[in-house]
CSV table of C-alpha atoms in Angstrom, one decimal:
chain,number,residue,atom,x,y,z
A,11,UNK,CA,30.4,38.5,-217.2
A,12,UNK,CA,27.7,40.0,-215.2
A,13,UNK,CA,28.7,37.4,-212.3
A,14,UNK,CA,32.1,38.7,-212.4
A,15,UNK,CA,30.6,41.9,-212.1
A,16,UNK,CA,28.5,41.3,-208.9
A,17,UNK,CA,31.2,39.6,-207.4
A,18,UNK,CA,33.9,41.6,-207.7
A,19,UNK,CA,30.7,44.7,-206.2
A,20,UNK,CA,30.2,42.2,-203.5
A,21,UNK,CA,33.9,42.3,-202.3
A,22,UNK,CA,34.3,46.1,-202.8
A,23,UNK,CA,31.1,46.5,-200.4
A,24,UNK,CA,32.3,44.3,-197.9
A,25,UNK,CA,35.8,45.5,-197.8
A,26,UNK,CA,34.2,49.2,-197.2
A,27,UNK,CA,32.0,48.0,-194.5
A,28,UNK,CA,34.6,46.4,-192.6
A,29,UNK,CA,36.8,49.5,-192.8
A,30,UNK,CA,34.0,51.2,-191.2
A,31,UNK,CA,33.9,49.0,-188.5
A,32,UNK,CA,37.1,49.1,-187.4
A,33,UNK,CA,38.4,50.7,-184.3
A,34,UNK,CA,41.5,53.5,-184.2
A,35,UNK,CA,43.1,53.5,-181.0
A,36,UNK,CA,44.1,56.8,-179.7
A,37,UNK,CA,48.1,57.3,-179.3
A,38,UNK,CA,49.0,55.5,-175.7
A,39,UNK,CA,51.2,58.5,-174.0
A,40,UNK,CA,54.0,56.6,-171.5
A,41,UNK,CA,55.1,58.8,-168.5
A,42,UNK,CA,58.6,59.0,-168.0
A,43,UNK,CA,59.3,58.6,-164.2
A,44,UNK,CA,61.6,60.7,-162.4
A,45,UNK,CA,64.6,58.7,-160.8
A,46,UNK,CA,65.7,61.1,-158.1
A,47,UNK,CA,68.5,60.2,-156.3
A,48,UNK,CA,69.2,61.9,-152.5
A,49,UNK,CA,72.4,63.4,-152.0
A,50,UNK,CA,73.8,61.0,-148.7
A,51,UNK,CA,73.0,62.7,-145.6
A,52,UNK,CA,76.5,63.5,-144.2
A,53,UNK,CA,75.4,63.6,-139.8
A,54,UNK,CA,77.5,66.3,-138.2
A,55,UNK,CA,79.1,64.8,-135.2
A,56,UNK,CA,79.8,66.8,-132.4
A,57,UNK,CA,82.8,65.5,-130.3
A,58,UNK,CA,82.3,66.7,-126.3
A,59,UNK,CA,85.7,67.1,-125.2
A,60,UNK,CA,86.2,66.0,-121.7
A,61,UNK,CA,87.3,69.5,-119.6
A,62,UNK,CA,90.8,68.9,-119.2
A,63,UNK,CA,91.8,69.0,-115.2
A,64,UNK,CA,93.2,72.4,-114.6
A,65,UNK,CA,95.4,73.8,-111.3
A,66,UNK,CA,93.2,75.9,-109.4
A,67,UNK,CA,93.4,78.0,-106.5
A,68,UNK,CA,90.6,77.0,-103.7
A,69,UNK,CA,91.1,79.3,-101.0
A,70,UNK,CA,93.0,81.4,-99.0
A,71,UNK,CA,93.2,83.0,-95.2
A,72,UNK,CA,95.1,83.8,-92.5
A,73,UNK,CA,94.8,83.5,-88.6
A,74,UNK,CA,96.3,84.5,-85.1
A,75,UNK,CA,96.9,81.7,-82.8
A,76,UNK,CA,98.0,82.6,-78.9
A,77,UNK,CA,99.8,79.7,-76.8
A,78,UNK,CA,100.4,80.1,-72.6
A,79,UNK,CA,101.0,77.0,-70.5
A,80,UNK,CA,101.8,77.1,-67.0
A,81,UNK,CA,105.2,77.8,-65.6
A,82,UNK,CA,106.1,78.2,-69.3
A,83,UNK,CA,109.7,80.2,-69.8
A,84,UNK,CA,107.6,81.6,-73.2
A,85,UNK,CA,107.2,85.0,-71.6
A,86,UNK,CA,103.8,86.2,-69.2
A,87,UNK,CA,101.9,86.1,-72.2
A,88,UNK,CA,102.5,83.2,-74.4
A,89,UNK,CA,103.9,82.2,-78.2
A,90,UNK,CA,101.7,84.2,-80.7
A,91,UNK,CA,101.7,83.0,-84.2
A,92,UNK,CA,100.6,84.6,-87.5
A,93,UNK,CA,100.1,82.4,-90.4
A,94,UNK,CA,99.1,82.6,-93.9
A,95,UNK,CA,96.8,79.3,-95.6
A,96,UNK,CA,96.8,78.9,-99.2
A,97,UNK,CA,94.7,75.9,-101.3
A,98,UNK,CA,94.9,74.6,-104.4
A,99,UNK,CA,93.5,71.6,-106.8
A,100,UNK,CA,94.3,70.1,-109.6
A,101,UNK,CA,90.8,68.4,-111.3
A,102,UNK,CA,88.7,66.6,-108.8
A,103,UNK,CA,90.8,64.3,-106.7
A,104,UNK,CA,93.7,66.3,-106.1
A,105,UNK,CA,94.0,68.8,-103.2
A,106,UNK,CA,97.4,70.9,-101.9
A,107,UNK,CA,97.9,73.0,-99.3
A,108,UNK,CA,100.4,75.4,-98.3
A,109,UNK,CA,100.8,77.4,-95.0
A,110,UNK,CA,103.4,79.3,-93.2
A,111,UNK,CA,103.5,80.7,-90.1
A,112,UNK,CA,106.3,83.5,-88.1
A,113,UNK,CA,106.2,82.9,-84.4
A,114,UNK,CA,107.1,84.9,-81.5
A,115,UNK,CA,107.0,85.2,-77.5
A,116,UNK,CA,105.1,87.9,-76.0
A,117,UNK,CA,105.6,89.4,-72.4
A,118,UNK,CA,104.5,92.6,-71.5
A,119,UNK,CA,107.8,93.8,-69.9
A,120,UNK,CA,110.1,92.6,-72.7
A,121,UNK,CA,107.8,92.7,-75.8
A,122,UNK,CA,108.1,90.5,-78.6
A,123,UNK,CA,111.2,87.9,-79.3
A,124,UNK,CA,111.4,86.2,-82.5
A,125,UNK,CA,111.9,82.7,-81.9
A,126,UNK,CA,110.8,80.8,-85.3
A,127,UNK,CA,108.6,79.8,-88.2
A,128,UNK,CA,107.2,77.0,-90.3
A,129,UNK,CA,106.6,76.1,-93.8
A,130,UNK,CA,103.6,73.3,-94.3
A,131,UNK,CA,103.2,71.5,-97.6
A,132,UNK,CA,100.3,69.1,-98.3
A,133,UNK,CA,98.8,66.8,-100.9
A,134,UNK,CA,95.9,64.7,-101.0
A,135,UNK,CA,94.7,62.2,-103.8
A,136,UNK,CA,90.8,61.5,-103.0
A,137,UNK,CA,89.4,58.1,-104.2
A,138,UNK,CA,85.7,56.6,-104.4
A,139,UNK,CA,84.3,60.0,-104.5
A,140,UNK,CA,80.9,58.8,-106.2
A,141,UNK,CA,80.4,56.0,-104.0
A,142,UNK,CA,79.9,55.2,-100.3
A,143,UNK,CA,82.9,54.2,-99.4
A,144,UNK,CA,85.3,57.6,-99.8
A,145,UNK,CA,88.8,57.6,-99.1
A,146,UNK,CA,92.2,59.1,-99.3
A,147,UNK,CA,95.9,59.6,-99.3
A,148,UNK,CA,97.9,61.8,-98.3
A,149,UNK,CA,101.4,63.5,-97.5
A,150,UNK,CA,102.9,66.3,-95.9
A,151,UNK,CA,105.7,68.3,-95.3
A,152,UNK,CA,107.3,70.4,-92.1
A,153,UNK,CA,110.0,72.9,-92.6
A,154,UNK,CA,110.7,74.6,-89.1
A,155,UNK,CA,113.3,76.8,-88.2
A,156,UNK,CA,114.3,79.3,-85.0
A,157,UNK,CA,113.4,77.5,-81.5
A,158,UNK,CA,112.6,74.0,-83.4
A,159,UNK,CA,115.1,73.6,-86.1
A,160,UNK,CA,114.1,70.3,-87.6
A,161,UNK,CA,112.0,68.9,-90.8
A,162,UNK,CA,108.9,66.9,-90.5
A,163,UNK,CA,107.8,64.0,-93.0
A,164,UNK,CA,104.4,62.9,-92.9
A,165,UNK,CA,102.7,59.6,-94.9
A,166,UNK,CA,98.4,60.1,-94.2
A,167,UNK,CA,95.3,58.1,-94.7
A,168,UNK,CA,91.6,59.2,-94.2
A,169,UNK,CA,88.4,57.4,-95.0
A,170,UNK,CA,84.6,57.5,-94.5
A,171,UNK,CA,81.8,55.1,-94.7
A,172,UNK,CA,77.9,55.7,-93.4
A,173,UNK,CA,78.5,56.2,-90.1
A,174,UNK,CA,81.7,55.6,-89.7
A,175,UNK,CA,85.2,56.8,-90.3
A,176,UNK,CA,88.6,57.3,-89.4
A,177,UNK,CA,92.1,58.8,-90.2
A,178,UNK,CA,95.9,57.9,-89.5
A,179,UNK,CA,99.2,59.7,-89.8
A,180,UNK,CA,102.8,58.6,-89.7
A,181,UNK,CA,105.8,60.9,-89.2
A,182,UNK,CA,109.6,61.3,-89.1
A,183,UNK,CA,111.2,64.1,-87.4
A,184,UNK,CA,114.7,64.5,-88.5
A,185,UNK,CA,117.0,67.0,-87.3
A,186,UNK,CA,119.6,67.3,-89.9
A,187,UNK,CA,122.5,65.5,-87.9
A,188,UNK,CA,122.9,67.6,-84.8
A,189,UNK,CA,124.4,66.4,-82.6
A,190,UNK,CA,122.3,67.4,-79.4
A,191,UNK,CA,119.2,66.3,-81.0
A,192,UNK,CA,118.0,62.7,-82.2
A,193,UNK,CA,115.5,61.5,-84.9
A,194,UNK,CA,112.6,60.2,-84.2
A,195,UNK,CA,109.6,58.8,-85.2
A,196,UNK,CA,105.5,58.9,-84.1
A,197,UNK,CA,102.0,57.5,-85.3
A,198,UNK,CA,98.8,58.9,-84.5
A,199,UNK,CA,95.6,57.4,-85.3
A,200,UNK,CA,91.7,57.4,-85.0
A,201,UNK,CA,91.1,54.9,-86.4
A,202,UNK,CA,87.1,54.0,-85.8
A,203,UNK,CA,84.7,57.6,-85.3
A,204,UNK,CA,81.2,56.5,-84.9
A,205,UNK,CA,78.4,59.3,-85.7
A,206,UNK,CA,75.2,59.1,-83.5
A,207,UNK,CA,73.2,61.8,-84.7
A,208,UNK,CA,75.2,65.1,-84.4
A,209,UNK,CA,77.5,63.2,-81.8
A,210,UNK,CA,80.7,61.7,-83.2
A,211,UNK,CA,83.0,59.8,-80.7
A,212,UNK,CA,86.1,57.9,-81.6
A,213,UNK,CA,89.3,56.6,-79.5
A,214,UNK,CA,92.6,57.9,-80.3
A,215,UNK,CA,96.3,56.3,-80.3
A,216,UNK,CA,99.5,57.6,-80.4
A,217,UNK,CA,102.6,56.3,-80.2
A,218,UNK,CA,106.7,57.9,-80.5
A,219,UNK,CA,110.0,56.7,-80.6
A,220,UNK,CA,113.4,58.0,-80.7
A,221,UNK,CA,116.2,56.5,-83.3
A,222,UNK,CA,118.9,55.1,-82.4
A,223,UNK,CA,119.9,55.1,-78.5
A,224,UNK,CA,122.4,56.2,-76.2
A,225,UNK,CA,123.6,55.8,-72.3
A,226,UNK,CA,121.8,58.0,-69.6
A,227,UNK,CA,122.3,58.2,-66.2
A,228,UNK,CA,119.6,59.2,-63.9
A,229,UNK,CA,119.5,61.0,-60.6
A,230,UNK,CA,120.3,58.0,-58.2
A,231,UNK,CA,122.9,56.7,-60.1
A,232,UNK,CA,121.2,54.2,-62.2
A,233,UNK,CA,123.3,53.7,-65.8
A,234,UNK,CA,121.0,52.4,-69.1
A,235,UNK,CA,120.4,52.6,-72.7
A,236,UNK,CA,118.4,55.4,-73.4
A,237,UNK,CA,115.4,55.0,-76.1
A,238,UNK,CA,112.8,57.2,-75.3
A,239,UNK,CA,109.4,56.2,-76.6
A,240,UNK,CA,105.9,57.0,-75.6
A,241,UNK,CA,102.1,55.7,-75.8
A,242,UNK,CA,99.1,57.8,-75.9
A,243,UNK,CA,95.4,56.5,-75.6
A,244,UNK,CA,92.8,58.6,-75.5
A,245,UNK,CA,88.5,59.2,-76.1
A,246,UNK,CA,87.9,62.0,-78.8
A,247,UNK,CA,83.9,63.3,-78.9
A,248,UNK,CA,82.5,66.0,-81.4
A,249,UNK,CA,79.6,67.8,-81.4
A,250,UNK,CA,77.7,71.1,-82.4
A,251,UNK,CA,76.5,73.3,-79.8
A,252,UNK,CA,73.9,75.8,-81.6
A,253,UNK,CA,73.4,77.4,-84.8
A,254,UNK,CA,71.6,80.9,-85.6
A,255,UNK,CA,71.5,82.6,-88.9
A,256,UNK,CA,74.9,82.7,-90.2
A,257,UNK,CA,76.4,81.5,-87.1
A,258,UNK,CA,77.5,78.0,-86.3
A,259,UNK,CA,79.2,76.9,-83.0
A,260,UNK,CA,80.7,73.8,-82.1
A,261,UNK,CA,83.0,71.9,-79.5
A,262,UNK,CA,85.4,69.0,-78.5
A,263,UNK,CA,85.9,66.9,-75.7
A,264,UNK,CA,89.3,64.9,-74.7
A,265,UNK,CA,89.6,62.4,-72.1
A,266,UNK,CA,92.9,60.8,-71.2
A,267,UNK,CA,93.0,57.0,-70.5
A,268,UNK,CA,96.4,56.9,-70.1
A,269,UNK,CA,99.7,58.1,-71.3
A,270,UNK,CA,103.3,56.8,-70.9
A,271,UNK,CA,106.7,58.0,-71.8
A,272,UNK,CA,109.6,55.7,-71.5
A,273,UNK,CA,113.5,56.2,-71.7
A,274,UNK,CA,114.7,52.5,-72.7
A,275,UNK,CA,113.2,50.4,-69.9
A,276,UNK,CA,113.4,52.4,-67.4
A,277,UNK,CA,111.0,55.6,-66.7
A,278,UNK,CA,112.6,58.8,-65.4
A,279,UNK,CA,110.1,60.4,-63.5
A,280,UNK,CA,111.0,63.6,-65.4
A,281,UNK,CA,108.7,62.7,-68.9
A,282,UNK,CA,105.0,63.7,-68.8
A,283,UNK,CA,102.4,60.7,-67.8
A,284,UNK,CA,98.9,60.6,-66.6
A,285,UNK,CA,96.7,57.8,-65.9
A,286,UNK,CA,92.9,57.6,-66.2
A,287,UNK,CA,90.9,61.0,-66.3
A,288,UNK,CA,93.8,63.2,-65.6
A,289,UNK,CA,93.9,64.6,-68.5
A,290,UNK,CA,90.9,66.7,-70.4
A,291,UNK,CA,90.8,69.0,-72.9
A,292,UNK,CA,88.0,71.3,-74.0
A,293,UNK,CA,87.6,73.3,-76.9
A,294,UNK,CA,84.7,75.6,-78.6
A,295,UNK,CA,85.0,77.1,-81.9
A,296,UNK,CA,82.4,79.7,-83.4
A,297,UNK,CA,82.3,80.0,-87.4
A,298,UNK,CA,80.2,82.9,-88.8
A,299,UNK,CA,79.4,82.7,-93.0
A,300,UNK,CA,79.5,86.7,-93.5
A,301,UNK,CA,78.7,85.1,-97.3
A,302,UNK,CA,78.8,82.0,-99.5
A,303,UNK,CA,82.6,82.4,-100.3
A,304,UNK,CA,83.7,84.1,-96.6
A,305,UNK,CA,83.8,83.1,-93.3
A,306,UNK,CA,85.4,84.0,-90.3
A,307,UNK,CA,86.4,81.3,-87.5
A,308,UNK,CA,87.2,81.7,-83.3
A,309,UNK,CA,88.4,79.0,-80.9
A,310,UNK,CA,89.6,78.5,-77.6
A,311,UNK,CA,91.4,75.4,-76.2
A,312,UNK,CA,91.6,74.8,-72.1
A,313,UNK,CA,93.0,71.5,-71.0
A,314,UNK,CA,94.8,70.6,-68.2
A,315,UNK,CA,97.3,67.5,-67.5
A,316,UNK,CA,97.3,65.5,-63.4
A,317,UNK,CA,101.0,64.5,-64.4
A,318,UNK,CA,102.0,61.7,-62.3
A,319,UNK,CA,103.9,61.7,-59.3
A,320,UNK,CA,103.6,65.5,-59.2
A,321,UNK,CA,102.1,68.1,-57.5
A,322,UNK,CA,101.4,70.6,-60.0
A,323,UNK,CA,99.1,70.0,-62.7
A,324,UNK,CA,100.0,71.8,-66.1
A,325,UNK,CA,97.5,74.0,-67.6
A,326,UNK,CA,97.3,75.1,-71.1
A,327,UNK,CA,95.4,77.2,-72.7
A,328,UNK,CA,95.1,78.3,-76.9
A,329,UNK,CA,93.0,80.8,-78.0
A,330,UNK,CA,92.8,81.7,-82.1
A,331,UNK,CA,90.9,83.3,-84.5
A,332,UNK,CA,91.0,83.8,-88.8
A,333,UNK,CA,89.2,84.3,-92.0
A,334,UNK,CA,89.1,82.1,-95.0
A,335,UNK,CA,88.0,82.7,-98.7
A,336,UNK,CA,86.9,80.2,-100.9
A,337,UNK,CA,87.2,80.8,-104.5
């Protein structure tokens, strides 16, 4: 009895002890993370709408122009013109052009006569104009009326590389089916300028036709079939003369090589022809840039023709002067 009494002491103690011993953890606290989820970033994207092309208006001017040959019937004085210039655009390859003009002949006895105008549209289509190599194309159209009653249809080309460049024009002169007066048709062309410094020299063509023929008779008798045409060949130089402030001056230089005008096969005698050096033609021209946008322009224009199996040599002499605006 007094074992089972110890024992069951023993186990008590032990049982106590042990309880002592043993280790109460403290509560583990788990953190609850925070998911957070970014709206999407919506990018604003700004769309640069190319400038449409829009019709503009480029400039605008006017000028005087005075005309006197020698032994002209156009009064002591000369033809005196006044003409209005307008330009337009359209983007950056397209250029226009319209002028018109009243013309009349001035003598100092009889005053002014009204003898005609003309009505000038053009158009021009530039292409390469970031590169080198520029070109263009062109047309234009002629609307006279008074002393030359016909219409003019042009087809053009221009173009310009380093040093070099060059133009041509092709026309049509119709006059409406009169019958004193018969279509015809030209080309002119420079087609290779070469620049040498301030110096640009170039060799020009030209050639014109008539449409069509009929029979002429000339003054000893002599029957044929009449188709007028003509060559022109001739050495072009430009150059600046000075410039001082707000004043520029330049000037031109034509030298004939030889010029031929032909009815059918047989040459009249009465059409205008010069062979080497008889013909020249000099011209200055003054420009003074009163501002960015206006300038004001003068030029004068002397040549004179050795015509062939004549005496008399034909002077000629122009003389103009304008403003222009650029907007």
């Amino acid at each position: 009895m007094k074992k089972l009494a110890l024992l069951l002491g023993s186990l008590l103690l032990v049982g106590a002890t042990a309880q002592a011993k043993e280790v109460i953890a403290a509560p583990v606290e788990v953190s609850k993370e925070v998911m957070v989820v970014a709206e999407p970033v919506v990018e604003e994207v700004v769309v640069v709408e190319a400038a449409a092309p829009n019709f503009r208006v480029t400039r605008f001017g006017q000028w005087i122009e005075v005309d006197n040959s020698s032994g002209s019937d156009d009064g002591d004085i000369g033809l005196f013109y006044f003409a209005q210039d307008l330009g337009l655009a359209y983007g950056d390859d397209w250029t226009f052009g319209v002028q018109a003009y009243k013309n009349w002949q001035v003598d100092t006895s009889e005053g002014l006569s009204n003898t005609g105008g003309r009505v000038q549209l053009d158009a021009w289509r530039k292409f390469n104009q970031d590169q080198e190599f520029k070109y263009a194309l062109g047309t234009r159209v002629r609307f006279y009326s008074g002393n030359a009653d016909f219409d003019r249809y042009y087809l053009r080309g221009n173009y310009s590389y380093g040093m070099f460049s060059g133009w041509a024009d092709t026309f049509y002169n119709s006059y409406n089916g009169a019958e004193d007066s018969r279509d015809g048709y030209a080309f002119e062309t420079m087609p290779l300028n070469m620049k040498f410094g301030p110096l640009t020299l170039g060799y020009f063509f030209g050639y014109s036709s008539k449409v069509g023929s009929n029979d002429r008779v000339i003054a000893d008798g002599t029957a044929f079939d009449s188709r007028p045409e003509g060559t022109t060949h001739q050495l072009r130089a430009y150059f600046p003369l000075f410039n001082y402030g707000k004043l520029s001056t330049g000037a031109q230089f034509r030298l004939g090589l030889h010029k031929d005008n032909k009815s059918g096969e047989v040459n009249t005698g009465t059409d205008t022809v010069y062979e080497f050096g008889k013909y020249q033609r000099y011209a200055v021209d003054a420009t003074y840039a009163y501002s960015q946008d206006l300038d004001f322009t003068a030029y004068y224009v002397y040549e004179i023709t050795d015509v062939k199996d004549q005496s008399e040599n034909d002077y000629y002499g122009e003389f103009g002067m304008g403003w222009n605006y650029k907007f």
